[in-house]
Structures are given as C-alpha cells and as structure tokens.
CSV table of C-alpha atoms in Angstrom, one decimal:
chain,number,residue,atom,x,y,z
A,28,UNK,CA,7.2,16.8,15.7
A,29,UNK,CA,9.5,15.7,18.2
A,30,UNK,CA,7.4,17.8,21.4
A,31,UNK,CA,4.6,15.9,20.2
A,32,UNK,CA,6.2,12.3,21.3
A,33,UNK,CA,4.1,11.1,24.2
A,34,UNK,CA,1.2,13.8,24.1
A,35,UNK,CA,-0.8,12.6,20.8
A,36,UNK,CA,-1.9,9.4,19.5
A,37,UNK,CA,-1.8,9.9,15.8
A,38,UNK,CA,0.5,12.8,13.6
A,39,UNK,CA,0.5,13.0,9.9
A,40,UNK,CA,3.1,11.3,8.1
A,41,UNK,CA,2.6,13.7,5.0
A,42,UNK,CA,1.4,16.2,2.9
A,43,UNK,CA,-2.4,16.9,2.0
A,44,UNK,CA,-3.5,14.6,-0.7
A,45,UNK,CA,-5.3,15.5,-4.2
A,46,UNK,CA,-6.5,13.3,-7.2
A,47,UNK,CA,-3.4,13.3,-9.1
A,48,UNK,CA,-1.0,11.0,-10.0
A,49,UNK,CA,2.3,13.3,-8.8
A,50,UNK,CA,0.9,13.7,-5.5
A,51,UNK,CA,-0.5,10.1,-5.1
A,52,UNK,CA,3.1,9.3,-5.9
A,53,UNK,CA,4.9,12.2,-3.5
A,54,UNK,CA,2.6,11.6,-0.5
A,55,UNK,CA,3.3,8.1,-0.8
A,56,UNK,CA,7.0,8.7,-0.6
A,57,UNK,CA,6.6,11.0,2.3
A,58,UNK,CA,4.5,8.1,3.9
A,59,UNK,CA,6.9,5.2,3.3
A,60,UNK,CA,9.7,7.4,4.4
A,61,UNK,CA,7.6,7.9,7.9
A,62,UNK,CA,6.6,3.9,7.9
A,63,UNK,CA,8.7,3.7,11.1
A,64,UNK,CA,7.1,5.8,13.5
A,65,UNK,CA,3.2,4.1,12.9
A,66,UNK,CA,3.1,2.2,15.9
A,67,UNK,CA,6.2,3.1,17.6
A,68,UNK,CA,5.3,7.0,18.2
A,69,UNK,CA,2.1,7.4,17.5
A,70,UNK,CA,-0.3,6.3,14.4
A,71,UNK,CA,0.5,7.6,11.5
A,72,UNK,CA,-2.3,9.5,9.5
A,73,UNK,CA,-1.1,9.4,5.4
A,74,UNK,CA,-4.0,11.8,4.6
A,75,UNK,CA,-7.5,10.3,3.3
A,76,UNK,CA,-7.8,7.6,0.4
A,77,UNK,CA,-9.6,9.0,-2.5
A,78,UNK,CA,-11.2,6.6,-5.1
A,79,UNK,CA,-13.7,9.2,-6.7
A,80,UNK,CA,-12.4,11.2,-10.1
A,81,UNK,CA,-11.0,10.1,-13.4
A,82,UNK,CA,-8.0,8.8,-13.3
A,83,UNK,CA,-7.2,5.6,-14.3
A,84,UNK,CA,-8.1,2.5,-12.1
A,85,UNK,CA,-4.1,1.6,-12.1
A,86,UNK,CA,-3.1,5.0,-10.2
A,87,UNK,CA,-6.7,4.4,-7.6
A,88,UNK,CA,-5.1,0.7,-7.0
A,89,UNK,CA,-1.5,2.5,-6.6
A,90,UNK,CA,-3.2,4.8,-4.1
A,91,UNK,CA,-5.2,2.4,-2.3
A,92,UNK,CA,-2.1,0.2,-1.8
A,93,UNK,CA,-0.2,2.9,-0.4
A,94,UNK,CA,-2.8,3.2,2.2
A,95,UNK,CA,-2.4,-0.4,3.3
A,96,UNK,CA,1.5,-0.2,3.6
A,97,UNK,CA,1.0,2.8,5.3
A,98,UNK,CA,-0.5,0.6,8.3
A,99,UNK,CA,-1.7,3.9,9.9
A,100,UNK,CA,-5.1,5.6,10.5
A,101,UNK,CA,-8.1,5.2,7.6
A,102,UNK,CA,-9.9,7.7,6.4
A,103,UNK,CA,-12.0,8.6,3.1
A,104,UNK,CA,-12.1,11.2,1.4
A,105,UNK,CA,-15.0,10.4,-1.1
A,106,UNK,CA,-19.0,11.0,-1.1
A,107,UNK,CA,-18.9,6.8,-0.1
A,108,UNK,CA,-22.6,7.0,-2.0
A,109,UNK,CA,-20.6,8.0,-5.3
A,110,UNK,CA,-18.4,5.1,-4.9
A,111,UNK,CA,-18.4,3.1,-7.9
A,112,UNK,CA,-18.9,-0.8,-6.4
A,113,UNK,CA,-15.4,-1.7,-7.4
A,114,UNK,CA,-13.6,1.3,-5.6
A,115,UNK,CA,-16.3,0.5,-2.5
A,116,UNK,CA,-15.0,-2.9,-2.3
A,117,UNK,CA,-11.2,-1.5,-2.6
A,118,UNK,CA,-12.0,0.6,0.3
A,119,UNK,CA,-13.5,-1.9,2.4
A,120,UNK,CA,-10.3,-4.4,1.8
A,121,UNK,CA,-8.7,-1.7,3.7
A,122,UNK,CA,-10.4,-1.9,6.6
A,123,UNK,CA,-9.9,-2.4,9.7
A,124,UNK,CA,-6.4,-1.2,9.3
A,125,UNK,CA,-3.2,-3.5,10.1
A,126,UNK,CA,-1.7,-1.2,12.0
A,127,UNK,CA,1.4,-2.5,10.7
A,128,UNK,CA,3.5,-0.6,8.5
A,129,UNK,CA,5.2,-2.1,5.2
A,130,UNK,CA,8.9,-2.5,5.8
A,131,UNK,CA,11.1,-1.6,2.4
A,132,UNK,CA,14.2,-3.5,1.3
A,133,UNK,CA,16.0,-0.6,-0.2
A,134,UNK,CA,15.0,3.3,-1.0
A,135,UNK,CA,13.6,2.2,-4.1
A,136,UNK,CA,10.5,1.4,-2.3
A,137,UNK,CA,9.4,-1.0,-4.8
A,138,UNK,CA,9.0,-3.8,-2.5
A,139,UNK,CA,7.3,-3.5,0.9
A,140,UNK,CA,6.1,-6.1,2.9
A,141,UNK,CA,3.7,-6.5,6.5
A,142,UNK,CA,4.2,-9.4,8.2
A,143,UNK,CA,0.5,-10.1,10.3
A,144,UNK,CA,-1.7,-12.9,11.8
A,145,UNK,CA,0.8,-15.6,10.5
A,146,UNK,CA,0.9,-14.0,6.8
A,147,UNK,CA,2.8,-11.8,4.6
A,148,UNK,CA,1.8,-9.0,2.2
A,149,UNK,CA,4.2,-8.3,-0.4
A,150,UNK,CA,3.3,-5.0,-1.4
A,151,UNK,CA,4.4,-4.4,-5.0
A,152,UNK,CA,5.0,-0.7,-6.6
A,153,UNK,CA,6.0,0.5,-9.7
A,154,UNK,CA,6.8,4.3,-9.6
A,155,UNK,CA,8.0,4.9,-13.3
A,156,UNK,CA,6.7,5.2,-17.1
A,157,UNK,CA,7.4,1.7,-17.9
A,158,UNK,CA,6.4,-1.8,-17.1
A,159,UNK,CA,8.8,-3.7,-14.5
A,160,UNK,CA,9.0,-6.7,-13.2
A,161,UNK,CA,9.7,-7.3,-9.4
A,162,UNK,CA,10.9,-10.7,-8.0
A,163,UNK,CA,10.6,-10.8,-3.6
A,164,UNK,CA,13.2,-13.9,-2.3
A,165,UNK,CA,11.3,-16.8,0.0
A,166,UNK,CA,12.8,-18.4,2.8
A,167,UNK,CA,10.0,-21.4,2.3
A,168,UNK,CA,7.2,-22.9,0.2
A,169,UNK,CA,4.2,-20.2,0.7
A,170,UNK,CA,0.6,-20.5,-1.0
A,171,UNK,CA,-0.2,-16.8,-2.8
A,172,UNK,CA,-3.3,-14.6,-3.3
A,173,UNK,CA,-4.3,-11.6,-4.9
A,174,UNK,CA,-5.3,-9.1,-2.0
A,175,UNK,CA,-7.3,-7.1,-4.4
A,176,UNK,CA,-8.4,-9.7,-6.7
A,177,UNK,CA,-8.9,-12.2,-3.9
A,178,UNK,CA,-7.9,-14.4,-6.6
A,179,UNK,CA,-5.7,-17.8,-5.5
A,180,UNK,CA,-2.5,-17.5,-7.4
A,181,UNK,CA,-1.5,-21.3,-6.4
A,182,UNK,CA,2.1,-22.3,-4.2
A,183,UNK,CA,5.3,-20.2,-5.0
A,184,UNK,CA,8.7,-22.0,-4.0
A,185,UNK,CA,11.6,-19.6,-4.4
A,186,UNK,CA,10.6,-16.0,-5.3
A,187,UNK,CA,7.3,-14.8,-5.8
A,188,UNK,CA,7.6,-12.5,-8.6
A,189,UNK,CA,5.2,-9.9,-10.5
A,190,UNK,CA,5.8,-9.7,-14.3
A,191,UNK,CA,5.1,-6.6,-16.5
A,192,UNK,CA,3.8,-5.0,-14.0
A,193,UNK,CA,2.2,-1.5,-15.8
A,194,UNK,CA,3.4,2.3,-14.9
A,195,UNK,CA,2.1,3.7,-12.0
A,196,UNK,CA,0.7,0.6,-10.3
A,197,UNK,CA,0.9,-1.3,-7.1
A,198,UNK,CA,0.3,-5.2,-6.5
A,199,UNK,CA,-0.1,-6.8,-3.4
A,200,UNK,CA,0.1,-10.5,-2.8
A,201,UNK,CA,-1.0,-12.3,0.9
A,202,UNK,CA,1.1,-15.1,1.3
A,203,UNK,CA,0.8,-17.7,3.6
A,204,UNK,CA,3.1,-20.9,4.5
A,205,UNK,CA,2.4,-24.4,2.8
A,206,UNK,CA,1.2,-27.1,5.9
C-alpha cells in the first residue's frame, strides 16, 4: 500500500465482504485495525454494507455499526428496492459518512468511540457467544441517545454503560454534554 501514499484518495481497509456472521466479524477486525489511516492517508473503503439476506437483525445492526466506526467511504451492496424499511432507515443513519474513524481503548475492540460536531458516539460491540456488559468512563455529565433507536436514553453522570448486551451485537450511543 505504501506506493499508493499520495497518489489515491481512498484504499480498502479489508477483505471483500459476504452475508455471514464470520466475515462480518473478520472484515470488521481488519477495518478497525486500519481505523488510523481514514483520513490521514487516504479514505478508507471497508467494502459495502449489506442489509439484505437472513440473518438475524442483531448481526445486520453489528454490521451496520461497523460501517459507522469505520468513518470511511459508503457504499451498498443491496437491491436498495428490496430493502426492508427498517434496514432502509439503518442505511440512511449512515449517511453522509463522518469521515471520522472510531478510536479503540484496547485490542479488544469492544469500545470505540468518534468524537464530531461537539458529540460523542460510543460505539458498543460484542464479538462472542455470550451477553456482556460494557461500561465507557465520563469525564462530565452528558445527555445519551440511541443512534439507531433515536430513542433519548436520559443524562448519564459517571459511565455510560450497556447491560446484557446479546452475542454478536453492536450498540451505539450519541452523547452530548449537559448545558
């Protein structure tokens, strides 16, 4: 990759992607591992989202919030007329892009976050066969929403934390300070 620095806007930052749990969960490694270069080198391009096929909606939300953390390039993979409404509206959270990469506290790559516009989005993932529950440290007071949900989750103080979260999931919360 290295001959490419300066000469191309965007590089992939992994493997091709296909609608399966083991390489939703691979590719995403390989992407997270990359998080660096997306808007230091180039753009990074962590293959297409997919939505469409029949898996369960916990690996699609995984998926889907692996392309936000990514911060890179967007693009689908899906016949976007075959969208069921809920996976449309998943896709269009995701757009336009950040362009800013999540930034990991430890190779676990459980807890990501993308600090923009005066907000933070804790990114939330849970790679193995049983429920966990993550817990992300505040500096300050911060008021908390479900990006998916868009649901108000109500003022956090010390640590905003995710309980039971299920196997092969991802949670991101939007937090933004208390005025």
């Amino acid at each position: 990759l290295w001959p490419s620095l300066g000469l191309i806007h965007g590089s992939r930052s992994s493997g091709d992607i296909v609608r399966s749990w083991n390489t939703f969960q691979h590719t995403a490694r390989e992407n997270f591992h990359r998080n660096w270069q997306n808007g230091s080198l180039w753009w990074n391009d962590p293959d297409c989202a997919l939505l469409t096929g029949k898996l369960p909606e916990n690996e699609y939300q995984f998926h889907a919030s692996v392309m936000f953390a990514s911060g890179g390039m967007l693009l689908s993979g899906d016949n976007l007329t075959m969208l069921p409404p809920e996976r449309l509206e998943m896709l269009r959270k995701l757009l336009p892009p950040t362009g800013k990469a999540a930034k990991f506290r430890d190779d676990s790559l459980e807890i990501g976050v993308i600090e923009d516009k005066g907000a933070l989005h804790v990114c939330f993932f849970n790679w193995g066969e049983s429920s966990r529950t993550l817990s992300y440290p505040l500096a300050q007071p911060m008021r908390a929403r479900d990006f998916w949900k868009g649901e108000e989750l109500g003022a956090v103080t010390e640590a905003l934390e995710v309980k039971d979260l299920p196997p092969h999931s991802a949670r991101i919360i939007t937090l933004v300070p208390i005025s």
